[in-house]
PDB file of C-alpha atoms in Angstrom:
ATOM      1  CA  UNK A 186     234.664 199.997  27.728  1.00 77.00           C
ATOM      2  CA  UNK A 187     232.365 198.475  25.146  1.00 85.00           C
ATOM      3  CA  UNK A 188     229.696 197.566  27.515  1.00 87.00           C
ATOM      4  CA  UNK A 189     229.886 201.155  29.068  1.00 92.00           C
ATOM      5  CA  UNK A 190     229.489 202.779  26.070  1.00 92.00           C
ATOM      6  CA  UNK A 191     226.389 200.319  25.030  1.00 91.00           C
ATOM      7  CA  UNK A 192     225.191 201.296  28.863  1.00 94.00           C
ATOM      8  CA  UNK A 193     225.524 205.548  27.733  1.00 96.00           C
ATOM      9  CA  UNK A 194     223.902 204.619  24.429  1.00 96.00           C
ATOM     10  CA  UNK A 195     220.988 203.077  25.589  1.00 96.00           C
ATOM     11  CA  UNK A 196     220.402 205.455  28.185  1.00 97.00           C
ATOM     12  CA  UNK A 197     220.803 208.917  26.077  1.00 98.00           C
ATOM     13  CA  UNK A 198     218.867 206.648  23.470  1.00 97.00           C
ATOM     14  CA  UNK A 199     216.022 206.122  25.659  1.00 98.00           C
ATOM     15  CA  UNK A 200     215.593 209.477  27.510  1.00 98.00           C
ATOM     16  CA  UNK A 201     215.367 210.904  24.320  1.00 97.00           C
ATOM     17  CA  UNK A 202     212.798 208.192  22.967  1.00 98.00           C
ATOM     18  CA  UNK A 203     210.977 209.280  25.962  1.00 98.00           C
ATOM     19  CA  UNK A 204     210.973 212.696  25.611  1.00 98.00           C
ATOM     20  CA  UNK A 205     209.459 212.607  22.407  1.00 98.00           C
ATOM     21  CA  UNK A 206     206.977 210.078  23.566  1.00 98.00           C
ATOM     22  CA  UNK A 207     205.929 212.256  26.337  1.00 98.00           C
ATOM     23  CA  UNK A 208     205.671 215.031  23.892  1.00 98.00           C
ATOM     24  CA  UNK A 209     203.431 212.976  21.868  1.00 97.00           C
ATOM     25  CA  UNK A 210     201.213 212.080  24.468  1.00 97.00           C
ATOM     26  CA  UNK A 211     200.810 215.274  27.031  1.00 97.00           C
ATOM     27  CA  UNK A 212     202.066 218.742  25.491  1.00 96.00           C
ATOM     28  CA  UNK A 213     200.497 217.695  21.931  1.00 97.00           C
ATOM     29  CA  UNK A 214     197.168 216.752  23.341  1.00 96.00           C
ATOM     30  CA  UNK A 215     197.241 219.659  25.904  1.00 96.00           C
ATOM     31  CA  UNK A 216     198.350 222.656  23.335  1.00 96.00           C
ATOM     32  CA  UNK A 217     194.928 221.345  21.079  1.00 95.00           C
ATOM     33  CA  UNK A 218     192.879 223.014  23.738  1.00 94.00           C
ATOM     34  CA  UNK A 219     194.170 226.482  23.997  1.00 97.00           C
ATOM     35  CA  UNK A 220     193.686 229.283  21.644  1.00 96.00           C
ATOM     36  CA  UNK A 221     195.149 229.975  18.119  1.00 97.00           C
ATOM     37  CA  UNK A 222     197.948 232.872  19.956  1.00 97.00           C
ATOM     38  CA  UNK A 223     198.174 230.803  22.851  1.00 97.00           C
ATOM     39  CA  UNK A 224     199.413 228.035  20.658  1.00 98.00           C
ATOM     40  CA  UNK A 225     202.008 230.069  18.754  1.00 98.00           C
ATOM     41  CA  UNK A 226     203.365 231.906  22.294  1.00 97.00           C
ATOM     42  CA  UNK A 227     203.650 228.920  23.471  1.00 97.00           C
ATOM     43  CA  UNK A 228     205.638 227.192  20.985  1.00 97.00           C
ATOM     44  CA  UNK A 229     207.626 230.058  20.664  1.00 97.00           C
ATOM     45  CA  UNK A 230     208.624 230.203  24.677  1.00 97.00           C
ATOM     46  CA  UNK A 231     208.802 226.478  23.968  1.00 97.00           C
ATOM     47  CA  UNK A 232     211.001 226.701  21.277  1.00 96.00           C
ATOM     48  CA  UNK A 233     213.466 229.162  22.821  1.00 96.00           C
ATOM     49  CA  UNK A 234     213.571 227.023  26.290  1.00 97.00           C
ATOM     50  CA  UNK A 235     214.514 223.722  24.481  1.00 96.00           C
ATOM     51  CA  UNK A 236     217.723 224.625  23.684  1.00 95.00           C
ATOM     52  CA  UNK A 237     219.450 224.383  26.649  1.00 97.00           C
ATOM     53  CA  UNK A 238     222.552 221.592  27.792  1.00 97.00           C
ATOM     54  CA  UNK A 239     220.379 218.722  29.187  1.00 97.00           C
ATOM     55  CA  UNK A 240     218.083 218.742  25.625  1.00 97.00           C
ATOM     56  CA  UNK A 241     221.420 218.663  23.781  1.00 97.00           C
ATOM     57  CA  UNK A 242     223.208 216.075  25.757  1.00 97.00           C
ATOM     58  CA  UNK A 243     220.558 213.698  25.400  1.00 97.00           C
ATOM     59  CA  UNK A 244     219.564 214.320  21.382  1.00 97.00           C
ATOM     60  CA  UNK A 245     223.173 215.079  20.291  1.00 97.00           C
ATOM     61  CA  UNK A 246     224.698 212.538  22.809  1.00 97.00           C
ATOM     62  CA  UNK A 247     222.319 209.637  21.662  1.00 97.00           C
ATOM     63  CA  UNK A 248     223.464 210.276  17.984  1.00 96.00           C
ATOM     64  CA  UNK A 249     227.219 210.098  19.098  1.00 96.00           C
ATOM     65  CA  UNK A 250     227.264 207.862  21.421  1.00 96.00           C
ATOM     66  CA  UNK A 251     225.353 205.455  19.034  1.00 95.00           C
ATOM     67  CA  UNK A 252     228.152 205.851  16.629  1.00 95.00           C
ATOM     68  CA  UNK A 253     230.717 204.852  18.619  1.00 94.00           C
ATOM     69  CA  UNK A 254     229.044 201.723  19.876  1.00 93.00           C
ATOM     70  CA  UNK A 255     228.559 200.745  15.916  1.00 92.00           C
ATOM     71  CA  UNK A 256     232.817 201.443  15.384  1.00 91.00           C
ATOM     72  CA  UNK A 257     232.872 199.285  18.839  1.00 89.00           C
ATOM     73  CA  UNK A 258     230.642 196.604  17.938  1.00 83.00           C
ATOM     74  CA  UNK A 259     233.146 195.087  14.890  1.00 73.00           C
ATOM     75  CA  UNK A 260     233.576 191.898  16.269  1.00 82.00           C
ATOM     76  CA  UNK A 261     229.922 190.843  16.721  1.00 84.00           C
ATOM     77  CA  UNK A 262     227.782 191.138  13.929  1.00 89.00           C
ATOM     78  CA  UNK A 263     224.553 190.758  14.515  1.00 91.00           C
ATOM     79  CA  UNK A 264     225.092 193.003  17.135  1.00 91.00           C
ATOM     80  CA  UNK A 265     227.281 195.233  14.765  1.00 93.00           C
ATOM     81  CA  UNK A 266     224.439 195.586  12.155  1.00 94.00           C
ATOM     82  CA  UNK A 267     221.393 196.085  14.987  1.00 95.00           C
ATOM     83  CA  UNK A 268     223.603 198.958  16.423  1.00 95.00           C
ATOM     84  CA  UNK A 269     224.274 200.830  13.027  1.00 96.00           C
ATOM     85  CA  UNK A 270     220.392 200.544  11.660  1.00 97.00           C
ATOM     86  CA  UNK A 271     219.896 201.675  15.026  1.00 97.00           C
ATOM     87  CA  UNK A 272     221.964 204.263  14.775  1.00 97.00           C
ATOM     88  CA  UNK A 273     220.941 205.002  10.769  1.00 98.00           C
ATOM     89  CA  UNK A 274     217.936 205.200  12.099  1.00 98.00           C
ATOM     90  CA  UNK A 275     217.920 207.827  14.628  1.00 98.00           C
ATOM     91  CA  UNK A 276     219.890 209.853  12.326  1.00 98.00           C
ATOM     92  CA  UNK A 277     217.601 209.904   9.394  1.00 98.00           C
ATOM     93  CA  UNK A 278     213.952 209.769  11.489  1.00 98.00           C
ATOM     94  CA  UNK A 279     215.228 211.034  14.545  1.00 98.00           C
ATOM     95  CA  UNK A 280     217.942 213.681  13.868  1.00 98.00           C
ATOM     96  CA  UNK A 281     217.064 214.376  10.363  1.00 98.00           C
ATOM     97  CA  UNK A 282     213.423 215.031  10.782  1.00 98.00           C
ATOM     98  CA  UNK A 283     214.352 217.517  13.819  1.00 98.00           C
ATOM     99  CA  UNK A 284     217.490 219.382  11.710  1.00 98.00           C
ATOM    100  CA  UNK A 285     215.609 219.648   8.716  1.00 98.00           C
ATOM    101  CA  UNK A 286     211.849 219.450   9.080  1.00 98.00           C
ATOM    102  CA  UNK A 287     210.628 220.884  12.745  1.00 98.00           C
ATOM    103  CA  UNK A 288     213.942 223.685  13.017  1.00 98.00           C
ATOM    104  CA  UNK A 289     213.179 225.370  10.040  1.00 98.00           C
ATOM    105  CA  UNK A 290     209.083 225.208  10.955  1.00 98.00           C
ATOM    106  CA  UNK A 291     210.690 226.828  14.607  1.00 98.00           C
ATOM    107  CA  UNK A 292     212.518 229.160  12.770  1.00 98.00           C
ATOM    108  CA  UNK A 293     209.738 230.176  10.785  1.00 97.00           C
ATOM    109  CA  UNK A 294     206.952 230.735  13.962  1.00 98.00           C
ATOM    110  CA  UNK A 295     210.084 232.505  15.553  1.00 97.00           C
ATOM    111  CA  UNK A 296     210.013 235.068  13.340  1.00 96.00           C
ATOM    112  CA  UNK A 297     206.409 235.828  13.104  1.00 95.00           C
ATOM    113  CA  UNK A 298     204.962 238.796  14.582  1.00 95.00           C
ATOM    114  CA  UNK A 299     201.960 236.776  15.873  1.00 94.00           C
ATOM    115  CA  UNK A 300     200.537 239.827  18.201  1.00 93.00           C
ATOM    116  CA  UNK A 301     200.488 242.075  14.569  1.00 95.00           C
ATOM    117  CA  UNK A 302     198.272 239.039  12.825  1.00 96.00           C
ATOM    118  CA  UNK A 303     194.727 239.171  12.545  1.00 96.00           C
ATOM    119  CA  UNK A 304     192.633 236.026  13.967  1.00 96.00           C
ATOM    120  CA  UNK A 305     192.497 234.451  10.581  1.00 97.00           C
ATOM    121  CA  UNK A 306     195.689 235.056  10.052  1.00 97.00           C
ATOM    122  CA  UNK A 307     196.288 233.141  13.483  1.00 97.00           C
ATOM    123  CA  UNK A 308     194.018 230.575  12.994  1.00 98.00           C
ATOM    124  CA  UNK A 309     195.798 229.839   9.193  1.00 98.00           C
ATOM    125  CA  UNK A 310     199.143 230.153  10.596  1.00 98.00           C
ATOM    126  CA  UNK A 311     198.760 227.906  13.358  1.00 98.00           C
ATOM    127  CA  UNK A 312     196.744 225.023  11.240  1.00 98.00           C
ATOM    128  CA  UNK A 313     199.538 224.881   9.079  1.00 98.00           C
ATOM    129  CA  UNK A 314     202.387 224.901  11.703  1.00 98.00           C
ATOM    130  CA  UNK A 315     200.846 222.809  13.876  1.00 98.00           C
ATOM    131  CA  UNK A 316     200.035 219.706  11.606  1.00 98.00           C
ATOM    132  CA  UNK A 317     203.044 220.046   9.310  1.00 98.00           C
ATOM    133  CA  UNK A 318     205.524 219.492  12.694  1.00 98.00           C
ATOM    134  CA  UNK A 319     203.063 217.384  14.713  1.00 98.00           C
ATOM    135  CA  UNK A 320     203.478 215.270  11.780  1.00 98.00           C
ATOM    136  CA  UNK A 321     207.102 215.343  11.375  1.00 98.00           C
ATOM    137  CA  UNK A 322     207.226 214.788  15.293  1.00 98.00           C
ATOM    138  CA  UNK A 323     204.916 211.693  15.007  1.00 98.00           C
ATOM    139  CA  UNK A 324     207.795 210.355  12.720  1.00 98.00           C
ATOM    140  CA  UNK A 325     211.015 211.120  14.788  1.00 98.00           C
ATOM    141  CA  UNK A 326     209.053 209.503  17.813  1.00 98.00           C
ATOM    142  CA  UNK A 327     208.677 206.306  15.339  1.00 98.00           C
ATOM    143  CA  UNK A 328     212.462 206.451  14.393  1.00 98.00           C
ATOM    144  CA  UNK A 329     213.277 206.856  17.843  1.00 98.00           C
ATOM    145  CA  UNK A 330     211.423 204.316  19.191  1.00 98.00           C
ATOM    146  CA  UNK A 331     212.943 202.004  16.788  1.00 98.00           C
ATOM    147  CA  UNK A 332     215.931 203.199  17.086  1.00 98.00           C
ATOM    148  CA  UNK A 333     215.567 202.362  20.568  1.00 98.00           C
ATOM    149  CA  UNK A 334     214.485 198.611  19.955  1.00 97.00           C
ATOM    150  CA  UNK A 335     217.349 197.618  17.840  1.00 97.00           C
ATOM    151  CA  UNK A 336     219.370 199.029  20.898  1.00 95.00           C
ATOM    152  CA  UNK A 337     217.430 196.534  23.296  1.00 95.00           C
ATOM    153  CA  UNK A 338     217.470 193.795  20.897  1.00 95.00           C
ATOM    154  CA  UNK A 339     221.491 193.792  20.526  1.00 92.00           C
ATOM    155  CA  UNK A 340     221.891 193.926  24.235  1.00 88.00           C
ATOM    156  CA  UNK A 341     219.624 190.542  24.114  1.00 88.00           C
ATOM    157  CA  UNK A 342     221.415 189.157  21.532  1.00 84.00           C
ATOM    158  CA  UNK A 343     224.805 190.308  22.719  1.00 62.00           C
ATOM    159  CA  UNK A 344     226.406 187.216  24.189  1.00 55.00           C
TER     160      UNK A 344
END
């Protein structure tokens, strides 16, 4: 049971690790090119399409299924404590930064009325949207990935 759990873990922890890396490295680069509307229809389609059952099996699964390794990993501790900074860390710079920092930035472009805004108005909206949650996205790919680590460093470590 313990080792199929680690198994889940790893893999929810790594798909998701991945799909903020790929993030990072093709829709982030790609959306730079495109117009100022084109941006912020995009992320809002964007926005709207993520939240479906295979996104949330993989973020909300990682989170859970890391805590139940850590309640599962009580009799090895060095393994114990690289699963729960693991897991502390994908729930503070992973989770965290999503819940509380780039939701309430989607919430906000979500209910902007970006065809009724002038081309400044675009162009101001859009420099502020798109570097405050590129930032906080460049930090929950961080957390992840070391989140992700820890994860392959216990299973190293484990015997």
């Amino acid at each position: 049971m313990k080792t199929f759990t680690l198994f889940i873990t790893v893999l929810l922890n790594a798909l998701s690790t991945g799909f903020f890396f790929a993030w990072s490295v093709s829709v982030i680069l790609g959306t730079k090119r495109i117009s100022d509307l084109t941006y912020l229809e995009t992320m809002q389609h964007i926005n709207k399409e993520i939240l479906n059952p295979a996104f949330f099996i993989v973020f909300f699964g990682s989170l859970i299924t890391l805590i139940i390794t850590t309640c599962l990993q009580f009799n090895n501790k060095v393994m114990f404590w690289l699963v729960l900074a693991s897991a502390i860390i994908y729930l503070i710079g992973t989770f965290g930064i999503t819940a509380f920092k780039n939701v309430p930035l989607n919430n906000e472009l979500d209910i902007l009325k970006i065809t009724k805004l002038s081309l400044s108005e675009l162009k101001n909206f859009r420099t502020y949207y798109e570097s405050t949650w590129n930032h906080y996205h460049n930090i929950r790919t961080i957390s992840s990935m070391i989140s992700f680590i820890l994860l392959l460093i216990s299973i190293f470590i484990k015997k």
